[in-house]
Coordinates of C-alpha atoms and ligand atoms in Angstrom, one line a residue:
M120 CA 46.7 6.4 -7.7
T121 CA 46.4 4.0 -10.6
H122 CA 49.3 4.1 -13.0
P123 CA 48.1 5.7 -16.3
I124 CA 49.2 2.6 -18.3
S125 CA 47.3 0.2 -16.1
R126 CA 44.3 2.5 -16.2
R127 CA 44.3 2.5 -20.0
L128 CA 44.7 -1.2 -19.9
S129 CA 41.6 -1.7 -17.7
I130 CA 39.5 0.7 -19.8
G131 CA 40.5 -1.2 -22.9
L132 CA 39.6 -4.5 -21.3
A133 CA 36.2 -3.1 -20.1
T134 CA 35.4 -1.8 -23.6
A135 CA 36.4 -5.1 -25.2
A136 CA 34.2 -7.1 -22.8
L137 CA 31.2 -4.9 -23.4
P138 CA 29.5 -6.7 -26.3
L139 CA 29.7 -10.0 -24.3
F140 CA 28.0 -8.5 -21.3
G141 CA 24.9 -10.4 -20.4
I142 CA 26.0 -13.5 -22.2
L143 CA 29.1 -14.3 -20.2
R144 CA 28.0 -13.1 -16.8
A145 CA 29.8 -15.2 -14.2
R146 CA 28.3 -16.0 -10.9
G147 CA 29.6 -13.4 -8.4
D148 CA 29.8 -10.6 -11.0
A149 CA 28.6 -7.3 -9.5
P150 CA 25.0 -6.5 -10.5
E151 CA 24.7 -4.0 -13.3
F152 CA 21.6 -2.4 -11.6
E153 CA 21.3 -2.2 -7.9
M154 CA 18.1 -0.7 -6.5
K155 CA 16.1 -0.5 -3.3
M156 CA 12.5 -1.2 -2.5
G157 CA 10.7 -0.2 0.7
N158 CA 7.5 -1.1 2.4
D159 CA 5.7 -0.5 5.7
N160 CA 4.9 -4.1 6.4
P161 CA 6.3 -6.6 8.9
M162 CA 8.4 -9.6 7.8
S163 CA 5.5 -12.1 8.0
H164 CA 3.1 -9.8 6.0
P165 CA 2.1 -11.1 2.5
N166 CA 3.6 -7.9 1.0
T167 CA 7.0 -8.6 2.3
V168 CA 6.8 -12.3 1.6
R169 CA 5.7 -11.8 -2.0
Q170 CA 8.0 -8.9 -2.7
L171 CA 11.0 -11.0 -1.5
E172 CA 9.9 -13.7 -4.0
A173 CA 9.6 -11.2 -6.8
V174 CA 13.1 -9.6 -6.3
D175 CA 14.6 -13.1 -6.0
R176 CA 13.1 -14.1 -9.3
I177 CA 14.2 -10.9 -10.9
L178 CA 17.8 -11.5 -9.7
R179 CA 17.7 -15.1 -11.1
E180 CA 16.0 -14.3 -14.4
T181 CA 18.5 -11.5 -15.2
N182 CA 21.4 -13.8 -14.2
G183 CA 22.4 -11.5 -11.4
R184 CA 22.2 -8.4 -13.5
V185 CA 19.4 -6.7 -11.6
K186 CA 19.5 -6.7 -7.8
I187 CA 16.6 -5.1 -5.9
S188 CA 17.1 -5.1 -2.1
L189 CA 13.9 -5.0 -0.1
F190 CA 13.7 -2.9 3.1
P191 CA 10.5 -4.0 4.8
N192 CA 8.8 -2.7 8.0
N193 CA 9.7 1.0 7.6
Q194 CA 13.4 0.3 7.8
L195 CA 13.9 3.3 5.5
G196 CA 11.4 5.5 7.5
G197 CA 7.7 6.0 7.6
D198 CA 5.5 6.1 4.5
T199 CA 5.8 9.9 4.1
D200 CA 9.6 9.7 4.4
M201 CA 9.8 6.9 1.9
L202 CA 7.6 8.9 -0.5
S203 CA 10.0 11.8 -0.3
Q204 CA 13.0 9.4 -1.0
L205 CA 11.1 7.9 -3.9
R206 CA 10.4 11.3 -5.4
S207 CA 14.0 12.5 -5.0
G208 CA 15.4 9.2 -6.4
A209 CA 17.1 8.1 -3.2
L210 CA 14.6 5.1 -3.3
E211 CA 13.7 3.3 -6.5
F212 CA 10.6 1.4 -5.6
M213 CA 8.0 1.3 -2.8
T214 CA 4.4 0.1 -2.1
L215 CA 2.2 2.9 -0.8
S216 CA -1.5 3.3 -0.2
G217 CA -3.0 5.5 -3.0
L218 CA -4.6 7.5 -0.2
I219 CA -1.3 8.5 1.3
L220 CA 0.1 9.1 -2.2
S221 CA -2.9 11.5 -2.7
T222 CA -1.1 14.3 -0.9
Y223 CA 0.9 14.3 -4.1
T224 CA -1.5 13.0 -6.7
P225 CA -5.0 13.9 -5.5
L226 CA -6.9 11.4 -7.7
S227 CA -5.1 8.4 -6.3
S228 CA -7.3 8.2 -3.2
I229 CA -10.6 8.0 -5.1
Y230 CA -11.0 4.2 -4.6
G231 CA -10.9 4.7 -0.8
I232 CA -14.3 6.5 -0.5
G233 CA -16.2 5.0 2.5
Y234 CA -18.7 2.2 1.8
A235 CA -18.2 2.4 -1.9
W236 CA -17.5 -1.2 -2.7
P237 CA -19.9 -4.2 -2.6
G238 CA -16.9 -6.6 -2.6
Y239 CA -13.7 -7.7 -4.1
K240 CA -15.2 -8.6 -7.5
Q241 CA -15.9 -4.9 -8.2
V242 CA -12.7 -3.8 -6.6
W243 CA -10.5 -5.8 -8.9
A244 CA -12.6 -5.1 -12.0
A245 CA -12.1 -1.4 -11.3
M246 CA -8.5 -1.4 -10.3
D247 CA -7.5 -3.7 -13.2
G248 CA -9.8 -1.7 -15.5
A249 CA -10.6 2.0 -16.3
L250 CA -10.4 3.3 -12.7
G251 CA -6.9 1.9 -12.1
A252 CA -5.8 3.2 -15.5
M253 CA -7.0 6.7 -14.7
I254 CA -5.2 6.6 -11.3
R255 CA -2.0 5.3 -12.9
A256 CA -2.1 8.0 -15.5
S257 CA -2.3 10.7 -12.8
I258 CA 0.7 9.1 -11.1
D259 CA 2.7 8.9 -14.3
K260 CA 1.9 12.6 -15.0
A261 CA 3.4 13.5 -11.6
G262 CA 6.7 11.8 -12.5
L263 CA 6.4 8.5 -10.7
Y264 CA 5.8 5.1 -12.3
A265 CA 2.8 3.0 -11.1
F266 CA 2.9 -0.7 -11.9
E267 CA -0.2 -2.1 -13.5
K268 CA -1.3 -4.5 -10.7
I269 CA -2.2 -2.9 -7.4
W270 CA -1.5 -5.0 -4.3
D271 CA -4.3 -5.6 -1.8
N272 CA -4.5 -3.7 1.5
G273 CA -7.9 -5.1 2.4
F274 CA -11.3 -3.9 3.8
R275 CA -10.7 -2.0 7.0
Q276 CA -12.0 -2.6 10.5
I277 CA -11.8 -0.4 13.6
T278 CA -10.0 -1.5 16.7
S279 CA -10.1 0.2 20.1
S280 CA -8.6 -0.2 23.6
T281 CA -11.5 1.6 25.3
H282 CA -14.8 0.4 24.0
P283 CA -16.2 -1.5 21.0
I284 CA -17.6 0.6 18.1
V285 CA -21.2 -0.6 17.7
T286 CA -23.0 2.5 16.4
P287 CA -21.8 5.8 15.0
G288 CA -22.4 7.3 18.5
D289 CA -19.4 5.2 19.8
L290 CA -17.1 7.2 17.4
R291 CA -18.0 10.5 19.0
D292 CA -14.7 12.2 19.9
F293 CA -13.0 8.8 19.6
K294 CA -9.3 9.4 19.3
I295 CA -8.4 7.3 16.2
R296 CA -5.2 7.0 14.3
V297 CA -5.6 7.4 10.6
P298 CA -2.8 7.2 7.9
V299 CA -1.5 10.6 6.6
S300 CA -4.2 11.4 4.0
P301 CA -6.9 14.1 3.7
L302 CA -9.5 11.5 2.7
W303 CA -9.0 9.4 5.9
T304 CA -9.1 12.5 8.1
S305 CA -12.2 13.9 6.4
M306 CA -14.1 10.6 6.6
F307 CA -13.5 10.1 10.4
Q308 CA -14.3 13.7 11.0
A309 CA -17.5 13.2 9.1
L310 CA -18.2 10.2 11.4
G311 CA -17.8 12.4 14.5
A312 CA -14.4 11.0 15.6
A313 CA -11.2 12.9 16.4
P314 CA -8.7 11.5 13.9
A315 CA -4.9 11.9 14.2
S316 CA -2.6 11.5 11.2
I317 CA 0.2 9.1 12.1
N318 CA 2.4 7.0 9.9
F319 CA 2.1 3.2 10.3
S320 CA 5.6 3.1 11.7
E321 CA 4.4 4.9 14.8
V322 CA 1.0 3.2 15.3
Y323 CA 2.0 0.5 17.8
S324 CA 3.6 3.0 20.1
A325 CA 0.8 5.6 19.7
L326 CA -1.7 2.9 20.8
Q327 CA 0.5 1.7 23.6
T328 CA 1.1 5.1 25.1
K329 CA -2.6 5.9 24.6
I330 CA -1.9 9.0 22.4
V331 CA -4.9 7.5 20.5
E332 CA -7.5 5.0 21.6
G333 CA -7.9 3.2 18.3
Q334 CA -7.0 2.7 14.7
E335 CA -8.4 1.0 11.6
N336 CA -6.8 -1.6 9.4
P337 CA -7.6 -5.0 7.8
L338 CA -7.2 -8.0 10.1
V339 CA -3.9 -9.1 8.4
N340 CA -2.3 -5.8 9.5
I341 CA -3.7 -6.0 13.0
E342 CA -2.2 -9.5 13.3
T343 CA 1.2 -9.0 11.6
A344 CA 1.9 -5.7 13.4
K345 CA 0.8 -7.3 16.7
L346 CA -1.7 -4.6 17.4
Y347 CA -3.6 -7.2 19.5
E348 CA -1.1 -6.5 22.2
V349 CA -2.3 -2.9 22.6
Q350 CA -5.9 -3.1 21.4
K351 CA -8.9 -5.0 22.9
Y352 CA -11.9 -4.7 20.5
V353 CA -12.3 -5.3 16.8
S354 CA -15.4 -3.8 15.2
M355 CA -16.0 -5.3 11.7
T356 CA -17.0 -2.1 10.1
H357 CA -15.6 -2.9 6.6
H358 CA -15.8 0.9 6.2
M359 CA -13.5 1.1 3.1
W360 CA -11.1 -0.7 0.9
D361 CA -7.5 0.2 0.4
G362 CA -4.7 -1.0 -1.9
F363 CA -0.9 -0.6 -2.1
V364 CA 0.3 0.9 -5.4
M365 CA 3.7 -0.5 -6.4
L366 CA 5.6 2.7 -7.4
G367 CA 8.8 3.4 -9.1
N368 CA 10.9 6.6 -9.3
G369 CA 10.0 7.8 -12.8
R370 CA 13.5 9.0 -13.9
N371 CA 15.1 5.7 -12.8
W372 CA 12.4 3.6 -14.3
R373 CA 12.6 5.3 -17.7
G374 CA 16.4 5.0 -17.6
L375 CA 16.4 1.2 -17.4
P376 CA 16.8 -0.8 -20.6
P377 CA 13.4 -2.2 -21.9
D378 CA 14.3 -5.8 -21.2
V379 CA 15.1 -5.0 -17.6
R380 CA 11.9 -3.0 -17.2
A381 CA 9.9 -5.9 -18.7
T382 CA 11.4 -8.5 -16.3
I383 CA 10.8 -6.3 -13.3
A384 CA 7.2 -5.4 -14.3
T385 CA 6.3 -9.0 -15.2
N386 CA 7.5 -10.3 -11.8
L387 CA 6.1 -7.5 -9.7
N388 CA 2.7 -7.8 -11.3
A389 CA 2.7 -11.6 -10.9
S390 CA 3.6 -11.3 -7.2
A391 CA 0.8 -8.7 -6.8
E392 CA -1.6 -11.4 -8.0
D393 CA -0.1 -13.9 -5.6
Q394 CA -0.5 -11.4 -2.7
R395 CA -4.2 -10.8 -3.6
A396 CA -4.7 -14.5 -3.4
D397 CA -3.1 -14.5 0.1
Y398 CA -5.6 -11.9 1.2
A399 CA -8.6 -13.6 -0.3
N400 CA -10.6 -15.2 2.5
S401 CA -7.8 -14.7 5.0
D402 CA -10.2 -12.8 7.3
N403 CA -11.6 -16.0 8.8
T404 CA -8.1 -17.3 9.8
F405 CA -7.1 -13.9 11.3
H406 CA -10.5 -13.6 13.1
T407 CA -9.8 -16.9 14.9
Q408 CA -6.2 -16.1 15.6
L409 CA -6.9 -12.6 17.0
Q410 CA -9.7 -14.0 19.1
S411 CA -7.3 -16.5 20.6
Q412 CA -5.0 -13.6 21.3
G413 CA -7.7 -11.9 23.4
M414 CA -9.5 -9.6 21.0
V415 CA -13.2 -9.2 21.2
F416 CA -15.2 -8.9 18.0
N417 CA -18.5 -7.3 17.1
D418 CA -20.4 -6.8 13.8
P419 CA -21.9 -3.3 13.5
D420 CA -24.6 -2.4 10.9
P421 CA -22.6 -0.7 8.1
E422 CA -25.7 1.2 6.9
L423 CA -25.8 3.3 10.1
F424 CA -22.3 4.6 9.4
R425 CA -22.9 5.1 5.7
Q426 CA -26.0 7.2 6.6
V427 CA -23.9 9.5 8.8
L428 CA -21.5 10.1 5.9
V429 CA -24.4 10.8 3.5
K430 CA -26.0 13.3 5.9
S431 CA -22.7 15.0 6.7
G432 CA -22.2 15.9 3.0
F433 CA -19.0 13.7 2.9
Y434 CA -19.9 12.2 -0.5
D435 CA -20.9 15.5 -2.1
K436 CA -17.7 17.1 -0.9
W437 CA -15.4 14.4 -2.4
K438 CA -17.4 14.1 -5.6
A439 CA -16.8 17.8 -6.1
K440 CA -13.0 17.4 -5.3
Y441 CA -12.5 14.5 -7.8
G442 CA -14.8 15.9 -10.4
A443 CA -18.0 14.4 -11.9
D444 CA -16.1 12.6 -14.6
A445 CA -13.7 10.7 -12.3
W446 CA -16.6 10.0 -10.0
A447 CA -18.6 8.5 -12.9
V448 CA -15.8 6.1 -13.6
L449 CA -15.8 5.0 -10.0
E450 CA -19.6 4.5 -10.0
T451 CA -19.3 2.4 -13.2
Y452 CA -17.9 -0.3 -10.9
T453 CA -19.4 0.5 -7.5
G454 CA -22.9 1.5 -8.5
K455 CA -24.4 4.8 -7.2
I456 CA -22.5 6.1 -4.2
G457 CA -23.7 8.4 -1.4
S458 CA -27.5 8.5 -1.5
Ligands
X2X709 O1 -0.8 2.8 7.5 C1 -1.7 1.9 7.4 O2 -2.6 1.8 8.2 C2 -1.6 0.8 6.4 C3 -0.5 -0.2 6.7 O3 -2.8 0.2 6.2 C4 -1.2 1.5 5.1 O4 -0.2 1.4 4.6 C5 -2.3 2.4 4.5

């Protein structure tokens, strides 16, 4: 037990030192704020690389006052586990697909509607514009904090161990892993497949043990998670676009001093821009690389798949769920969807 006098002494010293805090921080001082960040991406993935750079800069720019430790590759659990930790405050930051987050904030999946986007130009105009603002507001309302710049999770392609997906008929009863999200399940059901909701942390083993035949992801995820070891075919369906929302636990975020919040936000938003640049035009490189690793590519006609979604009532159903107003904001950027 500390002697009462020495305890008083140390309290006195701490109080006396307080006004100088931040000015006289010595190298090796314990950080004032220690926080954790989680993601579902391997070490070599642009998310991990850019998030490590961001937390490094944050540590340096705050002179060691703010230390965020990154736990990549589902080290803290799968996405749905990390989301629970984020909500409870056990985890301070994570990147998560808005589609997975939609189990909690329904509007955050709206950008993932199948075949909505002509290309990246429209995606970033929307996500940095009114559509992104609307989604972030719904996340804030639910008690989480969404950083302004969303990170890219690419246009998605279907892989398979059994047969290439050339026409919608090839998806009939196809056992495909989809992330844990009602929109993903609904879309692949509408396409006639048999989707199974599985966290990314379990995808490799689910494919390896043939619990599912296929999965869908952008090429960068197929490469960095080594899915080429357990999949043969890549069908370039470009069926939807996804992004990672950089999320913070709301209570923790609001409790941080404004200068700390500003440094964290500036750096995370800047690294999101760097990560977007990593993705831009990376498909060509990964196409070549995956081919050399034994994968066989084909280019299906997207219109055939889109027509199935139209006929199945997929677009009408989701327009009704999000509401006409939110749908109109989406269509401001994408043009008319679903006819
Ligand atoms: O789970 C996936 O497939 C991934 C990595 O793309 C997402 O985080 C949505």
